mmCIF file of C-alpha atoms in Angstrom:
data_model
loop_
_atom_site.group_PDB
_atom_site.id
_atom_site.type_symbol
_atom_site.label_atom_id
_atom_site.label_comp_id
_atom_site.label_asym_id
_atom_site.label_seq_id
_atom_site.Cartn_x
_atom_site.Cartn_y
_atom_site.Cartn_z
ATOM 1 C CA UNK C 8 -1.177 -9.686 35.704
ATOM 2 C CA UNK C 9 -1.207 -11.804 32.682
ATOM 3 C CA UNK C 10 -3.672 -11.460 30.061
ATOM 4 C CA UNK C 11 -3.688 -13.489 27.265
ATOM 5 C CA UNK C 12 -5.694 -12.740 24.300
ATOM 6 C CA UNK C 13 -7.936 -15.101 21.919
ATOM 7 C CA UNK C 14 -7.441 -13.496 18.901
ATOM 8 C CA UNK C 15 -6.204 -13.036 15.154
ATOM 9 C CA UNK C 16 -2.474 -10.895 15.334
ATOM 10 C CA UNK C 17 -0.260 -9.630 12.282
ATOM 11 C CA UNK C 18 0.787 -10.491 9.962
ATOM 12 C CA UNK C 19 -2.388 -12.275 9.387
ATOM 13 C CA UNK C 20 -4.744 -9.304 7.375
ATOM 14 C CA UNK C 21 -7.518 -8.567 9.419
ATOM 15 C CA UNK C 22 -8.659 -5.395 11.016
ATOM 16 C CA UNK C 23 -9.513 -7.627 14.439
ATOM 17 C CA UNK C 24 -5.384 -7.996 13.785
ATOM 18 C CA UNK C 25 -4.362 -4.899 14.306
ATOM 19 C CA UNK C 26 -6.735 -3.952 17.170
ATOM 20 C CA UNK C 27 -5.418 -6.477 18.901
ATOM 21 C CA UNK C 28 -1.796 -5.401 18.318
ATOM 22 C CA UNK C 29 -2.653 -1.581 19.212
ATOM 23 C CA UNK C 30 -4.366 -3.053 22.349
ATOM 24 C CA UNK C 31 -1.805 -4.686 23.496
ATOM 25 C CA UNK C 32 1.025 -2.114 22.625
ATOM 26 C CA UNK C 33 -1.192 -0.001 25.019
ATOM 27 C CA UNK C 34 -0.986 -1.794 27.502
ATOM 28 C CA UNK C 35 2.657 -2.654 27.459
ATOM 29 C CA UNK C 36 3.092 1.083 27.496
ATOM 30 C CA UNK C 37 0.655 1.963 29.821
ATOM 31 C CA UNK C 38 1.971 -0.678 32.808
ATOM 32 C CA UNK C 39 4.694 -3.178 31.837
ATOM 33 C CA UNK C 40 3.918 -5.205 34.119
ATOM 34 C CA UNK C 41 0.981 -6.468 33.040
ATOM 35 C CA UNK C 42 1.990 -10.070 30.737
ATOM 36 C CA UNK C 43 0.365 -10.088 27.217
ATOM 37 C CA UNK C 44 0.301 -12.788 25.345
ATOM 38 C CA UNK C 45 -2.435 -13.945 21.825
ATOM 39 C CA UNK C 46 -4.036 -17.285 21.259
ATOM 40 C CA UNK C 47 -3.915 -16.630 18.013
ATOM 41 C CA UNK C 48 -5.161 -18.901 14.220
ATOM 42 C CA UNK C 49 -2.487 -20.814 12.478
ATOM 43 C CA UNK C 50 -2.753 -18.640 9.614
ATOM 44 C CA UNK C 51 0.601 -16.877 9.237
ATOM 45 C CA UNK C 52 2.120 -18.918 6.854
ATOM 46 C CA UNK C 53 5.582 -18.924 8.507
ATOM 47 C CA UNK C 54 5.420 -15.031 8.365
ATOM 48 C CA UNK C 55 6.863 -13.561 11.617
ATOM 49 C CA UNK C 56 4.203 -12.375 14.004
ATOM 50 C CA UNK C 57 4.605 -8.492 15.285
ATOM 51 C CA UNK C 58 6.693 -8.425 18.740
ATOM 52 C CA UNK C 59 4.670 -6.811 20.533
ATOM 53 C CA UNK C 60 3.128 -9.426 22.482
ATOM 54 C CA UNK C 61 3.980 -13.357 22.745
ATOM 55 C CA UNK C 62 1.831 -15.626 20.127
ATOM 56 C CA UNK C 63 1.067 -18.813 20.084
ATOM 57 C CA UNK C 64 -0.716 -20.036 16.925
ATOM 58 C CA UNK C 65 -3.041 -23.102 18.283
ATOM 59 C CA UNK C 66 -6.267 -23.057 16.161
ATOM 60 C CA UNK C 67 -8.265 -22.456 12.807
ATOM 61 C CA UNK C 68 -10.240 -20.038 11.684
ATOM 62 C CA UNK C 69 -13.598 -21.589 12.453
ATOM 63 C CA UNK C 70 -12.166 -24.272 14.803
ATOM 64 C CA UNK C 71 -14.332 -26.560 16.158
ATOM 65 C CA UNK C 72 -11.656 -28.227 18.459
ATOM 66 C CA UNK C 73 -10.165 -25.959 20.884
ATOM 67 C CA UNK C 74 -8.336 -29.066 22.390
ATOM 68 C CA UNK C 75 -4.831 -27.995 21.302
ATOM 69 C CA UNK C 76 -5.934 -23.968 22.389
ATOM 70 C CA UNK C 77 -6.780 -25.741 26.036
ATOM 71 C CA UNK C 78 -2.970 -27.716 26.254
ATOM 72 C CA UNK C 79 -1.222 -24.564 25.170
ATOM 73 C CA UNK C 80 -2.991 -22.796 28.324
ATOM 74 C CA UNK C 81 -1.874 -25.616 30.382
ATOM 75 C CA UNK C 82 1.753 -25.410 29.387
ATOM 76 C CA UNK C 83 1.799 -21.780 29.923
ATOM 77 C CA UNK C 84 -0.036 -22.699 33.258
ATOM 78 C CA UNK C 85 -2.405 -20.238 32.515
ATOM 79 C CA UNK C 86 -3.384 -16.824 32.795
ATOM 80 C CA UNK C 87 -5.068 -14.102 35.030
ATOM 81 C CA UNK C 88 -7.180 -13.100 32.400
ATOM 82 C CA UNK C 89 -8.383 -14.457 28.863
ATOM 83 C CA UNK C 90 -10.249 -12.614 26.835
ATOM 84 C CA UNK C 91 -11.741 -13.334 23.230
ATOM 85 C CA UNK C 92 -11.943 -11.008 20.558
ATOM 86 C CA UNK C 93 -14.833 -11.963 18.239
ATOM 87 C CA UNK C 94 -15.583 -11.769 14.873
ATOM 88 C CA UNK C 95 -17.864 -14.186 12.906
ATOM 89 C CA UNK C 96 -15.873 -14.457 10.320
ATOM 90 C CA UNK C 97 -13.338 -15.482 12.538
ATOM 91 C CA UNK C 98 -14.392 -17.549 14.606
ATOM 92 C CA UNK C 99 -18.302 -18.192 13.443
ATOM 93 C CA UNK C 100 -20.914 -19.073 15.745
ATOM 94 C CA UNK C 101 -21.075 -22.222 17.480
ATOM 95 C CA UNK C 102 -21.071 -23.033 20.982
ATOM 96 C CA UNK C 103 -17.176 -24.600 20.997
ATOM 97 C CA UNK C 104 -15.314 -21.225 21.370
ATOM 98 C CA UNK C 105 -17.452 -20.354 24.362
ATOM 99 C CA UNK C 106 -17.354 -24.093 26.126
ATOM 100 C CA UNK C 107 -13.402 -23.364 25.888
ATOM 101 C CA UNK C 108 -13.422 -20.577 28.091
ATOM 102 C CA UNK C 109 -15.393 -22.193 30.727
ATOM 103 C CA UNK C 110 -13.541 -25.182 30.528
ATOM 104 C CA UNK C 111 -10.173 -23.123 30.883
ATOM 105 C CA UNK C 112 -11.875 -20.800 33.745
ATOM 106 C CA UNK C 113 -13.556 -24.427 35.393
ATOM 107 C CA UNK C 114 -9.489 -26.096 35.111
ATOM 108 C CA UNK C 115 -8.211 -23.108 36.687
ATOM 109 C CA UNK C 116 -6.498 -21.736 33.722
ATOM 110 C CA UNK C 117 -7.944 -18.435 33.728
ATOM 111 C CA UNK C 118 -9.716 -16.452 36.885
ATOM 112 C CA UNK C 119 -11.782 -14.350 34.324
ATOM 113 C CA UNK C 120 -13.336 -15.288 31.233
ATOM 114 C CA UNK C 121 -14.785 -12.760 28.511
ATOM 115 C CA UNK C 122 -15.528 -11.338 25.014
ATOM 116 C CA UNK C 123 -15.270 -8.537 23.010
ATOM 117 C CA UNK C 124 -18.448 -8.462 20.978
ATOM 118 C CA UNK C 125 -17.056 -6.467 17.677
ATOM 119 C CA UNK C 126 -19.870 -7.144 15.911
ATOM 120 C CA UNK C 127 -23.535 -7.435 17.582
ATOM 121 C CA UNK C 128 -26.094 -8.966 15.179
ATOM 122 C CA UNK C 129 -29.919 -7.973 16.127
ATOM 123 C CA UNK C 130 -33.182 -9.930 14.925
ATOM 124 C CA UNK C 131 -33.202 -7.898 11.339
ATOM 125 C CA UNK C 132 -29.370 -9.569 10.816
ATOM 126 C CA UNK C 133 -29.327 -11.964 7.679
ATOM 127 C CA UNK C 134 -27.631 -14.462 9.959
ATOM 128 C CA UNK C 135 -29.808 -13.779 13.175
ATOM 129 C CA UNK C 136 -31.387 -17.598 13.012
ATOM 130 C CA UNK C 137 -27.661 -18.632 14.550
ATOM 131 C CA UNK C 138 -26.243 -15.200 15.713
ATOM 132 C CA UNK C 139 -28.774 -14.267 18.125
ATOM 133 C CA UNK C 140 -28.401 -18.237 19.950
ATOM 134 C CA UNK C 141 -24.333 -17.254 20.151
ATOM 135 C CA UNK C 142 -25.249 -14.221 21.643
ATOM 136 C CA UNK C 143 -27.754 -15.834 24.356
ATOM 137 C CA UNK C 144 -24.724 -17.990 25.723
ATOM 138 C CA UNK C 145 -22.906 -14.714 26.501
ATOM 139 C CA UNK C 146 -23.862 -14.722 30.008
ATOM 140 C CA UNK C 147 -21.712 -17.702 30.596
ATOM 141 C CA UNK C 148 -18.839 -15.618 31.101
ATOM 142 C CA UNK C 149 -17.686 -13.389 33.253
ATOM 143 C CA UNK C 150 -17.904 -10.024 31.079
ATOM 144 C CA UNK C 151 -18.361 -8.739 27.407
ATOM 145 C CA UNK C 152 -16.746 -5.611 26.078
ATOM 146 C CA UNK C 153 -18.709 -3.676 23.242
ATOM 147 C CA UNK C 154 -17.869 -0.291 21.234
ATOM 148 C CA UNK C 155 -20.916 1.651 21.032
ATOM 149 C CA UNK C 156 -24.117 2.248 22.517
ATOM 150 C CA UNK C 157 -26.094 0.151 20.008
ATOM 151 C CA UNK C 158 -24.309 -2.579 21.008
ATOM 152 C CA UNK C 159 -24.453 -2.145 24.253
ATOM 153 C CA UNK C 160 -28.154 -1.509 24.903
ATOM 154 C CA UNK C 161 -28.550 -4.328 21.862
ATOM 155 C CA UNK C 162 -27.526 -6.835 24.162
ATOM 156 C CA UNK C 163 -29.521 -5.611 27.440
ATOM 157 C CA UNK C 164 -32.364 -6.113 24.799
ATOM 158 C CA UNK C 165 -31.439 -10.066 23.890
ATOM 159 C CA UNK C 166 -31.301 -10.595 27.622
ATOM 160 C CA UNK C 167 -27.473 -10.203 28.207
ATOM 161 C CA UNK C 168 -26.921 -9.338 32.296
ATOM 162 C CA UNK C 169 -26.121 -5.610 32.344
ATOM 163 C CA UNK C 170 -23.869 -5.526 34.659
ATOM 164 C CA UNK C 171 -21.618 -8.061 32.618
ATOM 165 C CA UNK C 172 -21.441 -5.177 29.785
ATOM 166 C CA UNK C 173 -18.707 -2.935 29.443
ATOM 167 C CA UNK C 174 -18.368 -0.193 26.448
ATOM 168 C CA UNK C 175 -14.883 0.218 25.845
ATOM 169 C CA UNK C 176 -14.650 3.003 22.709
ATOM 170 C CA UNK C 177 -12.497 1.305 20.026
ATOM 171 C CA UNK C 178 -8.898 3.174 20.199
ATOM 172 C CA UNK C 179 -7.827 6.436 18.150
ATOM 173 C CA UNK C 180 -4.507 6.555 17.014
ATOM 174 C CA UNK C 181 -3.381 10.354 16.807
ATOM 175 C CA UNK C 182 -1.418 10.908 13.444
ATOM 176 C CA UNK C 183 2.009 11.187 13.646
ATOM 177 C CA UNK C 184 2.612 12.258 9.738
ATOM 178 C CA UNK C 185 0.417 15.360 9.945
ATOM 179 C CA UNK C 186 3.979 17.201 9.546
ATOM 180 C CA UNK C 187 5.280 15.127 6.615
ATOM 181 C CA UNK C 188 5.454 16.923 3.119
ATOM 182 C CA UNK C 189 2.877 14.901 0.525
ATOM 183 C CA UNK C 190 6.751 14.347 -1.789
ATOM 184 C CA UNK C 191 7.922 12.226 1.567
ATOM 185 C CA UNK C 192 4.342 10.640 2.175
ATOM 186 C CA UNK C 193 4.270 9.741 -1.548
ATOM 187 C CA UNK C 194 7.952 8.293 -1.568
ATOM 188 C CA UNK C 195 7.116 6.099 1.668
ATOM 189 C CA UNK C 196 3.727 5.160 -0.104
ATOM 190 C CA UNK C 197 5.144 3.809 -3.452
ATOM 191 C CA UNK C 198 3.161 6.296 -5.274
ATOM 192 C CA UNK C 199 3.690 9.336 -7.210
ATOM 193 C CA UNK C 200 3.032 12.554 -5.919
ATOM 194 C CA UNK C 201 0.225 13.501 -9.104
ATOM 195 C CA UNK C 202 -2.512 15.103 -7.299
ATOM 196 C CA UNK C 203 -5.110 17.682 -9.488
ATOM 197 C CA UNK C 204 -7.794 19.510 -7.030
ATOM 198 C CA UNK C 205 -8.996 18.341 -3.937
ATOM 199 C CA UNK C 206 -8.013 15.271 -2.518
ATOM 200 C CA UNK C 207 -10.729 12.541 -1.168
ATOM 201 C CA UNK C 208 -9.416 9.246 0.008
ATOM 202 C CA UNK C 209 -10.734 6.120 1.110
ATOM 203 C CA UNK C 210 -9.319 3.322 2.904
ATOM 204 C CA UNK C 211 -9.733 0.423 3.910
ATOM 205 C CA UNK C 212 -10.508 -3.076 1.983
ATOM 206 C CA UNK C 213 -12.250 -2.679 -1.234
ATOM 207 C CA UNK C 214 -15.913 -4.199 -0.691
ATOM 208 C CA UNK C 215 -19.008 -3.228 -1.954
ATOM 209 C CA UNK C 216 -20.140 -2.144 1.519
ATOM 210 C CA UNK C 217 -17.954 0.430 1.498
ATOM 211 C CA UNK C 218 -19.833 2.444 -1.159
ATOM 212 C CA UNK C 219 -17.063 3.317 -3.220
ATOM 213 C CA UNK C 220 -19.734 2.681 -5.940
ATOM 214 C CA UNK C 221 -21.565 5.575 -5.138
ATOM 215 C CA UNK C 222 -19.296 7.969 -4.348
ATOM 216 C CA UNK C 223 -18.039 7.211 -7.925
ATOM 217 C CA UNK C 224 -21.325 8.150 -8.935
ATOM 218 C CA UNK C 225 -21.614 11.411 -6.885
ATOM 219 C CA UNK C 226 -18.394 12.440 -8.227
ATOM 220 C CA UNK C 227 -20.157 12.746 -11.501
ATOM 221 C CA UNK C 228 -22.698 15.014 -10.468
ATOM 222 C CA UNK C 229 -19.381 17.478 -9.761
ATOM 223 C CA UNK C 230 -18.029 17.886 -13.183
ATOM 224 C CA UNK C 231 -16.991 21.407 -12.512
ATOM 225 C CA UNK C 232 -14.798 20.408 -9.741
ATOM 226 C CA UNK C 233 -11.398 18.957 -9.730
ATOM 227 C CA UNK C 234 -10.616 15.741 -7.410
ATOM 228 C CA UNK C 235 -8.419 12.684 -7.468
ATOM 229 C CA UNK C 236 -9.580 10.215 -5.688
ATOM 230 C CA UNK C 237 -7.156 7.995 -3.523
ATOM 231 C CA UNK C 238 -8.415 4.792 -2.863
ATOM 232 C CA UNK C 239 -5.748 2.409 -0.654
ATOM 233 C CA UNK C 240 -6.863 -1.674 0.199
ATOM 234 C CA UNK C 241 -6.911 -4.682 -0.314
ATOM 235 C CA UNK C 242 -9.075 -6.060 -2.733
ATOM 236 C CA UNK C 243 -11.546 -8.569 -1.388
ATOM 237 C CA UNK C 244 -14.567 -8.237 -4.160
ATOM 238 C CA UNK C 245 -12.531 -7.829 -7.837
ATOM 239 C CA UNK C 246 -15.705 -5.756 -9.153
ATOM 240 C CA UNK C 247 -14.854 -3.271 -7.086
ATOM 241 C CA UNK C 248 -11.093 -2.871 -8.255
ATOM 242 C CA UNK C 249 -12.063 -3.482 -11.314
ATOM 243 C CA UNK C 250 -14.413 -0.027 -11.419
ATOM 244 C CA UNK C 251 -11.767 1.629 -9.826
ATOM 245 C CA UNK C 252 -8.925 0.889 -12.867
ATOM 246 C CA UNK C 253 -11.868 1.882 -15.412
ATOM 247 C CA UNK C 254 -12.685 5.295 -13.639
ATOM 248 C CA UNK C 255 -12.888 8.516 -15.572
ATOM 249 C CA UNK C 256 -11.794 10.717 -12.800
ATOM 250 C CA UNK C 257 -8.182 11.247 -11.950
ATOM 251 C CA UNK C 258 -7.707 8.563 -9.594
ATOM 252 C CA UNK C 259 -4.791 6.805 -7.515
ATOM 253 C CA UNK C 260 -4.942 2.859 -6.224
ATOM 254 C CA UNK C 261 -2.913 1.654 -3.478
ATOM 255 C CA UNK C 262 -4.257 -2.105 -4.246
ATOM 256 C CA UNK C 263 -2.208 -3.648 -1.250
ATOM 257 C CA UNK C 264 -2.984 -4.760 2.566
ATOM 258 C CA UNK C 265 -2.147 -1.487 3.971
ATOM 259 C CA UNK C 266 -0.834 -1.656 8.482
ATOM 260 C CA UNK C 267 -2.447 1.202 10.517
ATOM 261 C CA UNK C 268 0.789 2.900 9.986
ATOM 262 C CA UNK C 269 0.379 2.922 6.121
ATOM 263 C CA UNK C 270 -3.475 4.433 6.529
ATOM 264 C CA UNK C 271 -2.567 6.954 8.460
ATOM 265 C CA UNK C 272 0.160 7.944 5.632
ATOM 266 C CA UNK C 273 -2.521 7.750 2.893
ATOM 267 C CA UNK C 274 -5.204 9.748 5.097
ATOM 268 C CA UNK C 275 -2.255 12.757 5.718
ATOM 269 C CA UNK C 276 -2.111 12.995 2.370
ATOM 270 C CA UNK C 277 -5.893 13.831 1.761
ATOM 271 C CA UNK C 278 -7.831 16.837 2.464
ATOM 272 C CA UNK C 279 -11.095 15.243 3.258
ATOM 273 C CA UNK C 280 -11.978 11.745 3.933
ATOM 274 C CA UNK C 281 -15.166 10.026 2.502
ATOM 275 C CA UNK C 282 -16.914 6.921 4.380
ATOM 276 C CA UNK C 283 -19.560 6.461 1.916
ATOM 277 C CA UNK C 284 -20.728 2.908 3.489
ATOM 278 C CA UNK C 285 -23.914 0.624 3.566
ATOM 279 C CA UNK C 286 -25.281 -0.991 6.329
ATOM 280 C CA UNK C 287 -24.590 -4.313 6.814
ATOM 281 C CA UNK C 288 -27.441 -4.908 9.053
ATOM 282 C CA UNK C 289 -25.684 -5.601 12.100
ATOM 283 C CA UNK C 290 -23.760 -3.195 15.080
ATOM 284 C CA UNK C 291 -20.212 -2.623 14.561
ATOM 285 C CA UNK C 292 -17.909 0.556 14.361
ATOM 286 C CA UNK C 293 -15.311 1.346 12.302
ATOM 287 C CA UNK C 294 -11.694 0.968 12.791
ATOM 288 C CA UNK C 295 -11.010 2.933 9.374
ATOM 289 C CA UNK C 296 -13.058 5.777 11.302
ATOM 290 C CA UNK C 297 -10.870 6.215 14.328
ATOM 291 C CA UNK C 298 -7.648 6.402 12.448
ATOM 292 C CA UNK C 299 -9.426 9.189 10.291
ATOM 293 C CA UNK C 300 -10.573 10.722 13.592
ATOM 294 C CA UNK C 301 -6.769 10.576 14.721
ATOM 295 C CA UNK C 302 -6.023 12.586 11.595
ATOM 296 C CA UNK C 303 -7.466 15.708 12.318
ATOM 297 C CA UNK C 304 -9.062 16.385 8.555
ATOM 298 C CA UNK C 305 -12.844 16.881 7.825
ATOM 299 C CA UNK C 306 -14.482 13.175 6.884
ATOM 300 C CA UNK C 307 -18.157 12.895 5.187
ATOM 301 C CA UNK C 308 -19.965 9.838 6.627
ATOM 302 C CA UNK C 309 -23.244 7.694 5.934
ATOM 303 C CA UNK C 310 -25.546 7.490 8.622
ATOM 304 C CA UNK C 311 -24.988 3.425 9.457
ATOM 305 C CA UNK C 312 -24.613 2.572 12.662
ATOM 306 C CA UNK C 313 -20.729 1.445 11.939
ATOM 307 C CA UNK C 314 -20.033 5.154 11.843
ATOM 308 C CA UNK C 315 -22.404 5.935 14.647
ATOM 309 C CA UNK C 316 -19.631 7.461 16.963
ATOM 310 C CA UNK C 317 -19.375 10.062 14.065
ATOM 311 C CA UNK C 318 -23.087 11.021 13.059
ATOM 312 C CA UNK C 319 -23.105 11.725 17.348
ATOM 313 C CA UNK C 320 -20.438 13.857 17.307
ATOM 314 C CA UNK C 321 -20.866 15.559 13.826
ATOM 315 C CA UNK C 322 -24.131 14.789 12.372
ATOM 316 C CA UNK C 323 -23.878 17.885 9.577
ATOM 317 C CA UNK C 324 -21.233 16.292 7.978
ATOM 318 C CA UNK C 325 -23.673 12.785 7.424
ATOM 319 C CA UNK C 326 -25.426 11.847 4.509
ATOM 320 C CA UNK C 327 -27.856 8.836 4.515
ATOM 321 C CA UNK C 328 -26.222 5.592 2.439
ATOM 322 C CA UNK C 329 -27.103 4.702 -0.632
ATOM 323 C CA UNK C 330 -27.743 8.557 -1.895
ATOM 324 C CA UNK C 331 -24.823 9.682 -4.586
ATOM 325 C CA UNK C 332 -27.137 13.282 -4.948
ATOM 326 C CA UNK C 333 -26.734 13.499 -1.128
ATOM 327 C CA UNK C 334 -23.246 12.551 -0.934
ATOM 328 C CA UNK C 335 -22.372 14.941 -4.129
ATOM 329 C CA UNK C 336 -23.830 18.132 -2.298
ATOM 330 C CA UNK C 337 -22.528 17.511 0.660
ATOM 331 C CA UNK C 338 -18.851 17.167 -1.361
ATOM 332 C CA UNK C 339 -19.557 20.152 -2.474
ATOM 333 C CA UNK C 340 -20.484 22.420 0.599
ATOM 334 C CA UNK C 341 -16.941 21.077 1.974
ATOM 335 C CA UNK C 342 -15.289 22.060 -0.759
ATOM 336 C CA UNK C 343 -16.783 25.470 -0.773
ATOM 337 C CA UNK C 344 -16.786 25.599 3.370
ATOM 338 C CA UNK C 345 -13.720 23.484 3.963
ATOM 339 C CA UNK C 346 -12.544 25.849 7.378
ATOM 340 C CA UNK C 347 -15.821 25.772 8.057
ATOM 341 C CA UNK C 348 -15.686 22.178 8.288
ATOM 342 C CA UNK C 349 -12.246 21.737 9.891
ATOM 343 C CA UNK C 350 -13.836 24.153 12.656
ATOM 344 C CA UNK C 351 -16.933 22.202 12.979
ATOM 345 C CA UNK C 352 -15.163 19.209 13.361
ATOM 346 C CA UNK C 353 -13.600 19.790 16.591
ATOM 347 C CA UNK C 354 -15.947 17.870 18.475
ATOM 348 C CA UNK C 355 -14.589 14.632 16.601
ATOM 349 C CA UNK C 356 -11.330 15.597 17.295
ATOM 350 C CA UNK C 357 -12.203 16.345 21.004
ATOM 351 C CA UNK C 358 -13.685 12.740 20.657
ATOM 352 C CA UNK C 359 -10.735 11.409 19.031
ATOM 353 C CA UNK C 360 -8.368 12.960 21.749
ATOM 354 C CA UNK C 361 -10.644 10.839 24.434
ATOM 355 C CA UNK C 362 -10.478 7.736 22.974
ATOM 356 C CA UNK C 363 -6.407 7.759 22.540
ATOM 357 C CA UNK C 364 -5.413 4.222 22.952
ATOM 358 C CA UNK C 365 -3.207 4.550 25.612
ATOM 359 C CA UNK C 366 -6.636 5.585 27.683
ATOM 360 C CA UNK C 367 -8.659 2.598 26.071
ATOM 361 C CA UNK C 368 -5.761 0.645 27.535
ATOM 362 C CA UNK C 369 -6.189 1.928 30.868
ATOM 363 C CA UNK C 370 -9.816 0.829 30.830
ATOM 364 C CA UNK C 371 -9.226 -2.456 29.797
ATOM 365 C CA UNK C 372 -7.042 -2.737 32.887
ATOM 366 C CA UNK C 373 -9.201 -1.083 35.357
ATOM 367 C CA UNK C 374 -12.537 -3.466 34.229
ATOM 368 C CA UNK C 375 -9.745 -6.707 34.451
ATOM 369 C CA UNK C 376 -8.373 -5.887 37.737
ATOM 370 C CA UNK C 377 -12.408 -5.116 39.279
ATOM 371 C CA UNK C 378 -13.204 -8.344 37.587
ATOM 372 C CA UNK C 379 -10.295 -10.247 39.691
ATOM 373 C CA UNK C 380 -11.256 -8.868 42.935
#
């Protein structure tokens, strides 16, 4: 079975990136039979792509000309299976992307055509006026793949066929540096090893929407505690690095595009993780959750629905956004509870154990092979 892929890949710094590269490592590892390769944007820059998979760079970001995507297929003479995985800020939301796939499916250039949804906008979406239309056109193909149940049942709602629907859980890497001394983690970070108190981290890009704003703000409320505060992304909104260099509280930046591999260094190092994040008005999980899951360490969470796999499976440790007061208490019971909380989060690791993504894999493979029957 072939499969190819519509998708960003590494180098290129995108969270849809590396999903696609753990996906396909998966499934390499799960059957190696099964052919991967990743229609993939023309935005490396001459960096090497990962070697995981075969890539062909053949489009923009926001293409609307899939002409050269559709001759690559040819010369490849196809695949068994080609499946897209969506973004808007990838790949927007006009009707070309979807046209391609029937047009490779119609030429005989793929048997199955689909889409994973990874983010589902609903009426209340600022962008719904052109979402929601993109959305409509997803029973043109043969299947769509979603995270989470709000996706999921989102679409039944917008009048997407059921039975073309598949949740898929987005894959949990378990952490391999859980053994590794903080001196080694440090070294293979870049950073030194000065930590006072308890250490919180979050990862990730540095946006606004990841409320690093307001846990600033509920740190304040702890004075009598001690924490440094490791913060490791990208910056993709200056303000925000800019608050972090002018903190008061002991604090360490890791202002670089960090792999999966380098998170799940930074989040061995910590004691507790801290997702602190706003709703962005749309249906989406987090990747930054699942390789926190993978790490086995207690995590504090908003109640958004991009960390709704966590407020089902530990809803105690959940705060609503935009409350520092709420956030700062609930610092503070883990603090003063913390094997408490490492006990009460065994569900979440139970969870994270589930969604391995070696077994995500398999799924993907079982729905493909039912689709080409």
């Amino acid at each position: 079975m072939r499969v190819g892929f519509v998708s960003r890949y590494p180098p290129v710094h995108c969270g849809i990136a590396e999903y696609t590269k753990m996906l396909s490592s998966a499934m390499r590892s799960l059957n190696p039979k099964v052919d991967v390769v990743v229609f993939s944007t023309d935005e490396s820059k001459g960096e090497p792509y990962s070697d995981v998979a075969y890539v062909y760079p053949c489009y923009s970001r926001f293409e609307r000309d899939y002409s050269e995507f559709i001759e690559t297929l040819r010369d490849l003479n196809g695949v068994d299976v080609l499946h897209v995985q969506h973004e808007y800020g990838i790949y927007g939301s006009n009707s070309e992307l979807i046209d391609a796939l029937i047009q490779a499916k119609r030429e005989g250039l793929a048997k199955t055509v689909g889409i994973t949804m990874h983010t589902v906008d609903h009426p209340f979406s600022p962008r719904a006026n052109v979402t929601l239309k993109f959305q409509s056109w997803l029973n043109e193909l043969d299947f769509v793949v979603v995270h989470s149940p709000l996706q999921e049942f989102e679409l039944h709602i917008q009048g997407i066929e059921p039975s073309k629907v598949y949740r898929i859980p987005h894959g949990t890497l378990i952490n391999p540096y859980l053994c590794r001394t903080r001196e080694d983690l440090c070294k293979s970070l870049g950073i030194e090893c000065d930590f006072e108190g308890v250490i919180l981290t979050i990862p990730g890009f540095l946006r606004k929407d990841k409320g690093i704003d307001i846990l600033m703000e509920s740190i304040r409320l702890l004075s009598d505690l001690k924490f440094t505060l490791l913060i490791a992304g990208e910056t993709q909104e200056e303000e925000m690095a800019r608050m972090i260099e002018t903190s008061e509280f002991k604090t360490i930046l890791i202002e670089r595009y960090l792999s999966s591999d380098e998170i799940l260094r930074v989040v061995a190092l910590a004691d507790a993780i801290i997702l602190p994040y706003r709703d962005k008005k749309s249906y989406a999980v987090s990747g930054i959750l699942h390789l926190s899951m993978g790490s086995l360490k207690p995590i504090i969470g908003t109640r958004v629905p991009r960390l709704i796999e966590f407020y089902q499976h530990a809803p105690r440790l959940t705060v609503p956004p935009n409350d520092p007061t709420a956030l700062a208490n609930k610092i503070r019971w883990l603090v003063n509870n913390y094997d408490y909380a490492l006990a009460y989060m065994t569900e979440v690791y139970s969870y994270a154990a589930r969604t391995q993504w070696i077994r995500m894999a398999s799924r993907h493979i079982t729905t493909y092979l039912n689709l080409l029957k």
